[in-house]
Coordinates of C-alpha atoms in Angstrom, one line a residue:
Chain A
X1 CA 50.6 20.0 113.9
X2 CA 54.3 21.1 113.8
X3 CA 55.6 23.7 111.9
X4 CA 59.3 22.6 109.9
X5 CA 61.5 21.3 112.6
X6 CA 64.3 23.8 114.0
X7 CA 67.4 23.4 112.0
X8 CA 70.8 22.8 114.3
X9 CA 71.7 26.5 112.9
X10 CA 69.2 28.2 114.6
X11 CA 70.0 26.6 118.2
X12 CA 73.9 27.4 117.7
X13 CA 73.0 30.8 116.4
X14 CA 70.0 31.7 119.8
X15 CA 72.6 32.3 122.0
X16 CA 74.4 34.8 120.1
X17 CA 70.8 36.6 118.6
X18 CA 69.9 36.9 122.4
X19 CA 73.1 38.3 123.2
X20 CA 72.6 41.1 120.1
X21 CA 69.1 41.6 121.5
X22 CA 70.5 42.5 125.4
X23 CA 72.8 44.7 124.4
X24 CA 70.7 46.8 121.7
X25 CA 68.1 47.1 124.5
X26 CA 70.6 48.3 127.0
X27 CA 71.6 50.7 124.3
X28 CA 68.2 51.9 123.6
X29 CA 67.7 52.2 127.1
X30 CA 71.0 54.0 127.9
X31 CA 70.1 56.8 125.1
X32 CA 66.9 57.6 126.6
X33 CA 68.5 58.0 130.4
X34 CA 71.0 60.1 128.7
X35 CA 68.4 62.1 126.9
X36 CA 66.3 62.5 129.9
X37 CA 69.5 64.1 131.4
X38 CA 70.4 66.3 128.4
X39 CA 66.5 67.7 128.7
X40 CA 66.4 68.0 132.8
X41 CA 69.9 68.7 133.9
X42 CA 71.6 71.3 131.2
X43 CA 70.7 74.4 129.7
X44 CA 68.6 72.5 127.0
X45 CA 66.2 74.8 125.0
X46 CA 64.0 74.4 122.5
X47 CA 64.4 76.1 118.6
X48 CA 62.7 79.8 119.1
X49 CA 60.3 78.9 116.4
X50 CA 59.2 76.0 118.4
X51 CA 58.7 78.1 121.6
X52 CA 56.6 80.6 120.1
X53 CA 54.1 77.5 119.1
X54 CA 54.1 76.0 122.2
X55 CA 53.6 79.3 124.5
Chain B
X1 CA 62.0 30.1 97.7
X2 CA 64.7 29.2 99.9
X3 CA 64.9 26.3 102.4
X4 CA 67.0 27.1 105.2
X5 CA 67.2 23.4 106.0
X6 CA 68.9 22.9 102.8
X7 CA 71.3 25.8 103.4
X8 CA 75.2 24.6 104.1
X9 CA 76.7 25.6 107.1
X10 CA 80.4 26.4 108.5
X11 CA 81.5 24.3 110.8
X12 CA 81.6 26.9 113.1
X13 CA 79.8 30.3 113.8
X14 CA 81.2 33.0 115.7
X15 CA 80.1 33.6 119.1
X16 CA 79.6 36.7 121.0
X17 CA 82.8 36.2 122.9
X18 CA 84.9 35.3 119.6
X19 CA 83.3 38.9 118.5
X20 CA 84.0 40.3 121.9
X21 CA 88.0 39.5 122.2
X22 CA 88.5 41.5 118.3
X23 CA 88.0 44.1 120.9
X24 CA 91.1 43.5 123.4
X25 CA 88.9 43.1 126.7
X26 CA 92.5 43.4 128.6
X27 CA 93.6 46.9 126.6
X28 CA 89.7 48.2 127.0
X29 CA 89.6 47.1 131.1
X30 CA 93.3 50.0 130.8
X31 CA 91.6 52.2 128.7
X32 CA 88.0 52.0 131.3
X33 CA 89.9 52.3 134.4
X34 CA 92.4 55.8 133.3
X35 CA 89.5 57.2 131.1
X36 CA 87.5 56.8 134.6
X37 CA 90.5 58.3 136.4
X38 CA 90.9 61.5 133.7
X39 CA 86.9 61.9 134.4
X40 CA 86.6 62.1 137.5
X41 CA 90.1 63.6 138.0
X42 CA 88.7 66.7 136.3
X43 CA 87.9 69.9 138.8
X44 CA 83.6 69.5 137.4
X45 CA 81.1 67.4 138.4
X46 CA 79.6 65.1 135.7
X47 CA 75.9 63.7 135.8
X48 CA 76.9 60.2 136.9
X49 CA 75.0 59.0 133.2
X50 CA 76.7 61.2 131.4
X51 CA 80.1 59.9 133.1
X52 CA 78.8 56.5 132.5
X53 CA 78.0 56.9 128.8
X54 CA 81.3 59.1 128.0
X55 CA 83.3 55.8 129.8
X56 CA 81.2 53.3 127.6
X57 CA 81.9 55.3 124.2
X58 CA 85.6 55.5 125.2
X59 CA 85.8 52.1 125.9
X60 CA 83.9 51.3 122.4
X61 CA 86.5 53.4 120.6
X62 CA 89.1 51.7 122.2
X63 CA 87.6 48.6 121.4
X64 CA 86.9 49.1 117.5
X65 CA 90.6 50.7 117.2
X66 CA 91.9 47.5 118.7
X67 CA 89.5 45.2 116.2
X68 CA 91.2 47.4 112.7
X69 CA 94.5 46.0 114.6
X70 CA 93.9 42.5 114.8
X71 CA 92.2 42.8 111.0
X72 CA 95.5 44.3 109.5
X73 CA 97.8 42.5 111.6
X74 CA 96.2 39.0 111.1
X75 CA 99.1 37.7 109.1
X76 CA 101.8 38.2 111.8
X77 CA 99.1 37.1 114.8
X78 CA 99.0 34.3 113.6
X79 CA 103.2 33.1 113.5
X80 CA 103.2 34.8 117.0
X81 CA 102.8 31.9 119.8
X82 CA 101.0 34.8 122.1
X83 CA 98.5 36.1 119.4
X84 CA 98.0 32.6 117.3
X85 CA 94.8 32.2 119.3
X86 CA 93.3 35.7 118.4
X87 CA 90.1 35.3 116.6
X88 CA 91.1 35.9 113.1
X89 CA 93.9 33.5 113.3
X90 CA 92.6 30.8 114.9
X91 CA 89.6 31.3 112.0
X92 CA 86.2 31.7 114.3
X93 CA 86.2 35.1 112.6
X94 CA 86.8 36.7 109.3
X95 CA 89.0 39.6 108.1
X96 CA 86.0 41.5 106.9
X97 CA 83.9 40.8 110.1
X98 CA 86.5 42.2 111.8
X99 CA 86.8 45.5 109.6
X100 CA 83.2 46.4 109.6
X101 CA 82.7 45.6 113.2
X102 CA 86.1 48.0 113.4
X103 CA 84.7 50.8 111.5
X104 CA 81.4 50.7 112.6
X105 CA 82.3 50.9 116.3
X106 CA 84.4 53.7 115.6
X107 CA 81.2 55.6 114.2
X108 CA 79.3 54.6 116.6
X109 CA 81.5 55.9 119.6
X110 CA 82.7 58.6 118.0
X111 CA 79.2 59.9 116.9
X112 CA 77.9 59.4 120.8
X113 CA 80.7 60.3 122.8
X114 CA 80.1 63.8 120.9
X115 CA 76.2 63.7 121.7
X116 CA 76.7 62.4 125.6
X117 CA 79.4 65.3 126.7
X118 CA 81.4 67.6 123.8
X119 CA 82.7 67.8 120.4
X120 CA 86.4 67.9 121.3
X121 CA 86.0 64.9 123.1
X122 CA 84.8 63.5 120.3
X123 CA 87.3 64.7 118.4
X124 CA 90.1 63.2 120.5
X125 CA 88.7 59.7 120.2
X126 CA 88.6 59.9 116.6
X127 CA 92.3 61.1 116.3
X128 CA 93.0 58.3 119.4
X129 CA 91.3 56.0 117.2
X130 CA 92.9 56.6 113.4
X131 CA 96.6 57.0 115.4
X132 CA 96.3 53.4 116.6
X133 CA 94.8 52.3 113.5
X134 CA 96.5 53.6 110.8
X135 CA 99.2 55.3 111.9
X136 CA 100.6 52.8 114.5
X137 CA 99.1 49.2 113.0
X138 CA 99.3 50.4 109.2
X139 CA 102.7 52.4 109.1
X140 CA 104.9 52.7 112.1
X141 CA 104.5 49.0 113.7
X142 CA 106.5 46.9 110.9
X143 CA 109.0 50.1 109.5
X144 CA 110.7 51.0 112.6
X145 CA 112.1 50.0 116.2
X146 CA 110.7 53.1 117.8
X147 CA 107.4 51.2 117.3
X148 CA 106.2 50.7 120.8
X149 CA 107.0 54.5 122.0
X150 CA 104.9 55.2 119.4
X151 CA 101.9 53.7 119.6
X152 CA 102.0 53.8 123.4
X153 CA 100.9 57.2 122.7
X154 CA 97.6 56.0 121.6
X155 CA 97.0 53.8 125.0
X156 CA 97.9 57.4 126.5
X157 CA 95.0 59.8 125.3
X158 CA 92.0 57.8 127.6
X159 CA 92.4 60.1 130.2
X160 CA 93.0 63.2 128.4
X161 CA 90.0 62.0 126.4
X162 CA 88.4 61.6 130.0
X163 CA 89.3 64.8 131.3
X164 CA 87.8 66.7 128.0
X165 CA 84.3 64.9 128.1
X166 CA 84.6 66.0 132.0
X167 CA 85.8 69.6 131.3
X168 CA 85.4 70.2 127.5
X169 CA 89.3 71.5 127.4
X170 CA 92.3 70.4 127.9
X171 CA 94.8 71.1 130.5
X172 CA 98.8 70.5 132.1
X173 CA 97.1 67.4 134.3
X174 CA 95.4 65.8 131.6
X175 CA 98.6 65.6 129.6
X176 CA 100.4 64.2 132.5
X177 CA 98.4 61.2 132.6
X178 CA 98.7 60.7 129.4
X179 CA 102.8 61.2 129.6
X180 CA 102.5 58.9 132.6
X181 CA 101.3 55.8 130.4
X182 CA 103.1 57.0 126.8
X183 CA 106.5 56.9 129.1
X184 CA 105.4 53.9 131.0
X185 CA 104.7 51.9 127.6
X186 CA 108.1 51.1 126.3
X187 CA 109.7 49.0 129.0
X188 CA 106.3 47.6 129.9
X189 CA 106.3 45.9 126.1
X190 CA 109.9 45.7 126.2
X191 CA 110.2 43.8 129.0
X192 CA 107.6 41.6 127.4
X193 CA 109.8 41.2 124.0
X194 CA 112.7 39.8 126.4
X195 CA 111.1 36.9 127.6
X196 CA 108.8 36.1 124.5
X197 CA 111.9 35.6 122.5
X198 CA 111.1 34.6 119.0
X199 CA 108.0 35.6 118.9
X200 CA 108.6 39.2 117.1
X201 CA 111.7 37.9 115.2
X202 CA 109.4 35.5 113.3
X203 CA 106.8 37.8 112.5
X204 CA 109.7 40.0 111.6
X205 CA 108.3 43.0 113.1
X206 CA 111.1 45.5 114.1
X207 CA 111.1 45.2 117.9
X208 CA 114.0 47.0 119.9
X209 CA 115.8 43.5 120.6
X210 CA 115.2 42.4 116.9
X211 CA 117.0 45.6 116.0
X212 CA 119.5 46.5 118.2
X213 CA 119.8 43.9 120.8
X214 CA 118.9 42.7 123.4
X215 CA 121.9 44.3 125.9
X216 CA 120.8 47.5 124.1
X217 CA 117.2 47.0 125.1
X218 CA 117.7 46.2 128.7
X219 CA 119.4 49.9 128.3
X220 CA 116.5 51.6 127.1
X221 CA 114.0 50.3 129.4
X222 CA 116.4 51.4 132.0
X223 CA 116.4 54.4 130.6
X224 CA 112.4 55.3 130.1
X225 CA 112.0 53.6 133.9
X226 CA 114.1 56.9 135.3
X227 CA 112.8 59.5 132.9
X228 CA 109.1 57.8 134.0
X229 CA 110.0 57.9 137.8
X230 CA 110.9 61.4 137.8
X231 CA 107.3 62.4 135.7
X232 CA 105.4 59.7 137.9
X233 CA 106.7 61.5 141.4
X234 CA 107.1 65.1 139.9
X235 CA 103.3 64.3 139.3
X236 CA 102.7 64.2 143.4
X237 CA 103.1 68.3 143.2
X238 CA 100.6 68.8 140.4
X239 CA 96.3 69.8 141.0
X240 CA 96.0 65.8 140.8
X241 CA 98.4 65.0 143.3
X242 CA 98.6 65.2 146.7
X243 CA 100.6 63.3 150.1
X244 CA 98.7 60.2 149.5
X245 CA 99.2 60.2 145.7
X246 CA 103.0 61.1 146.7
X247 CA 103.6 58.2 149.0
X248 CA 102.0 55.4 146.4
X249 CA 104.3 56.8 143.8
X250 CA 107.5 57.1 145.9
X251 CA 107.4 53.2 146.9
X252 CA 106.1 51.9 143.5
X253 CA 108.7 54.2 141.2
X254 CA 111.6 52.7 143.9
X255 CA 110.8 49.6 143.1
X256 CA 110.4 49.8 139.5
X257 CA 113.5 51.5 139.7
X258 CA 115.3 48.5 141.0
X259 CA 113.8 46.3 138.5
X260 CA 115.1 48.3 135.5
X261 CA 118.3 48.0 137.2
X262 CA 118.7 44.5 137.7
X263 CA 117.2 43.4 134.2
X264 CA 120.2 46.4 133.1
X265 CA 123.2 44.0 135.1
X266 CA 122.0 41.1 133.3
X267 CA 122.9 39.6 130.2
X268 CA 121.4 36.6 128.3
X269 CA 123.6 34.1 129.9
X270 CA 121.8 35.2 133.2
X271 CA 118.5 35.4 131.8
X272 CA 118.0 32.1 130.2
X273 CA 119.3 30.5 133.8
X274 CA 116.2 31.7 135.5
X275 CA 114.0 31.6 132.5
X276 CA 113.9 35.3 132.6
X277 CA 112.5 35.4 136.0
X278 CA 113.6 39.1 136.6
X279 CA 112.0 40.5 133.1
X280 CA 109.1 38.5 134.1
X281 CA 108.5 40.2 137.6
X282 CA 109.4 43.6 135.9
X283 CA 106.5 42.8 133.5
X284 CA 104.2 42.2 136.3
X285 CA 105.5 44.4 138.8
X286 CA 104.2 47.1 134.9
X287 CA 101.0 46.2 135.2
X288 CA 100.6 47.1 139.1
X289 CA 102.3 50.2 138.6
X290 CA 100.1 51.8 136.3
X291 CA 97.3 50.9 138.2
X292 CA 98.5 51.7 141.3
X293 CA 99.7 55.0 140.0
X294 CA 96.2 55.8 138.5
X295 CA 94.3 54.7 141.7
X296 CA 96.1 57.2 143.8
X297 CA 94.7 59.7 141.4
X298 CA 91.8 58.4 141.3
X299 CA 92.3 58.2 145.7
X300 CA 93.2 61.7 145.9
X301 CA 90.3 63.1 143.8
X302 CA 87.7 61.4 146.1
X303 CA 90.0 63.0 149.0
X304 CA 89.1 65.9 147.8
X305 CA 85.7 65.6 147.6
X306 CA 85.4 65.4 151.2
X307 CA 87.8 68.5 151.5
X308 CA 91.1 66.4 152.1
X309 CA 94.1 65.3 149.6
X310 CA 96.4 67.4 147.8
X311 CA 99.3 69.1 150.2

């Protein structure tokens, strides 16, 4: 059984959806490199309420 | 419930790429390469992510400023033969696509070029950004002929904006690369407005040759190309010069020097003969320039990494 067939909008719109897709992963992925770096390599610290909890 | 199948369609749907040119891919490769140059130009080391991100969000801003442009300037894009086939004129993309996709890259960037390195950096983008937008492609551009000096000063802050995410203040070098390209601007576009001859008369926007003339134009891009050769090699005896920097402006500034001057000794008669062939090679001979200039910046800051360059 087939589900309704594709309409022609959705095959001229894939290639542009995939495109959107790519780049919001790279984004997400990019924004957790750069956080890595912001925690490992600077003088990050945590709130002094939050240190006392987790001392 | 709707049925998509019974949904009408456009003829045509914007791609990627028809979203992807709103963004000048030429002006963003000029902004990348001197916002690369101020970066890494800068006495500090930068986490190469952090350098990465800070050249991305640039190149964003730049990008979104250059989308508000082709959104207010729509009408006259589209009676100019070089910017008919933008992608508001040629219709693959709306006026209002255009906007949001404007403003919202100009959050965006804004908002995480302050996150990835500092606040004045972020700062600077967002002034870069509204001085194209609104100040140059909203006021200045169709009121007067000074137009081009103008907002050549927004193609100019890149590096300084570089230079800031690198150093988190500004300094004398930073703001000579960005007098490098604001006096470098004018008889690169110039130049251009010799040979595309009607194009800015029939959009009616108040070009230099529209205004004054054409003999008076060749004047004034003689005049910027000394004023820029004696910043360009004055540069050589600054922190971000050096011999090597020295040596690729000496040659390139002779040469544009000689160009300036022959366009100068013409006059339209001559012009037309050769369809303009010397204001063409000027125009090209512009684009080398700059990016020959901000290589041998680029050059002699990886010199001095390995305890060579400057003098």
């Amino acid at each position: 059984m087939s589900f309704r067939p594709e309409h022609e909008l959705h095959k001229r719109r894939r290639g542009r959806n995939i495109g959107v897709g790519l780049m919001l992963g790279a984004f997400v992925v990019l924004i957790m490199a750069l956080t890595y770096v912001k925690i490992t390599q600077t003088d990050f610290e945590l709130p002094a309420n939050q240190r006392e909890v987790t001392q | 419930m709707t049925d998509i199948t019974n949904t009408p369609t456009s003829e045509y749907d914007a791609q990627l790429g028809d979203y992807f040119a709103l963004l000048k891919p030429r002006v963003m490769s000029l902004v990348v390469f001197t916002a690369f140059v101020g970066l890494l130009a800068a006495p500090v080391s930068v986490n190469p992510i952090v350098g990465l991100c800070a050249i991305l969000f640039i190149a964003i801003g730049g990008g979104a400023s250059g989308a508000l442009n082709m959104w207010w300037d729509a009408d006259i894009d589209a009676v100019m033969r070089r910017t008919r086939g933008r992608p508001i004129p040629s219709g693959r993309v709306q006026p209002g696509e255009a906007l949001t996709l404007g403003v919202a890259l100009s959050g965006l960037s804004v908002m995480m070029l302050g996150l990835a390195t500092n606040l004045l950096a972020a700062g600077m983008l967002l002034f870069t950004i509204l001085f194209y937008a609104v100040f140059y492609t909203m006021w200045l551009k169709r009121l007067t002929p000074q137009n081009i000096v103008i907002g050549g000063a927004a193609g100019a802050f890149p590096p300084v904006i570089g230079w800031v995410a690198a150093t988190g203040s500004f300094s004398v070098e930073a703001w000579l690369m960005f007098a490098l390209i604001f006096m470098w601007t004018p008889p690169h576009f110039w130049a251009l407005a010799l040979f595309m001859r009607s194009d800015y008369d029939d959009a009616k926007v108040p070009m230099l040759t529209v205004t004054h003339g054409r003999p008076a134009t060749r004047m004034h891009i003689l005049i910027y190309t000394v004023l820029l050769a004696a910043l360009a090699i004055g540069t050589a005896f600054t922190a971000i010069g050096g011999i090597f920097y020295f040596a690729v402006a000496l040659v390139l500034n002779l040469a544009f020097l000689l160009g300036a001057w022959r366009i100068w000794k013409r006059d339209e008669v001559m012009a037309e003969a050769d369809d303009y062939a010397e204001e063409r090679k000027f125009f090209r001979l512009s684009l080398a320039y700059l990016f020959l200039h901000f290589g041998a910046i680029l050059g002699e800051a990886a010199l001095r990494t390995f305890g060579l360059g400057g003098w």
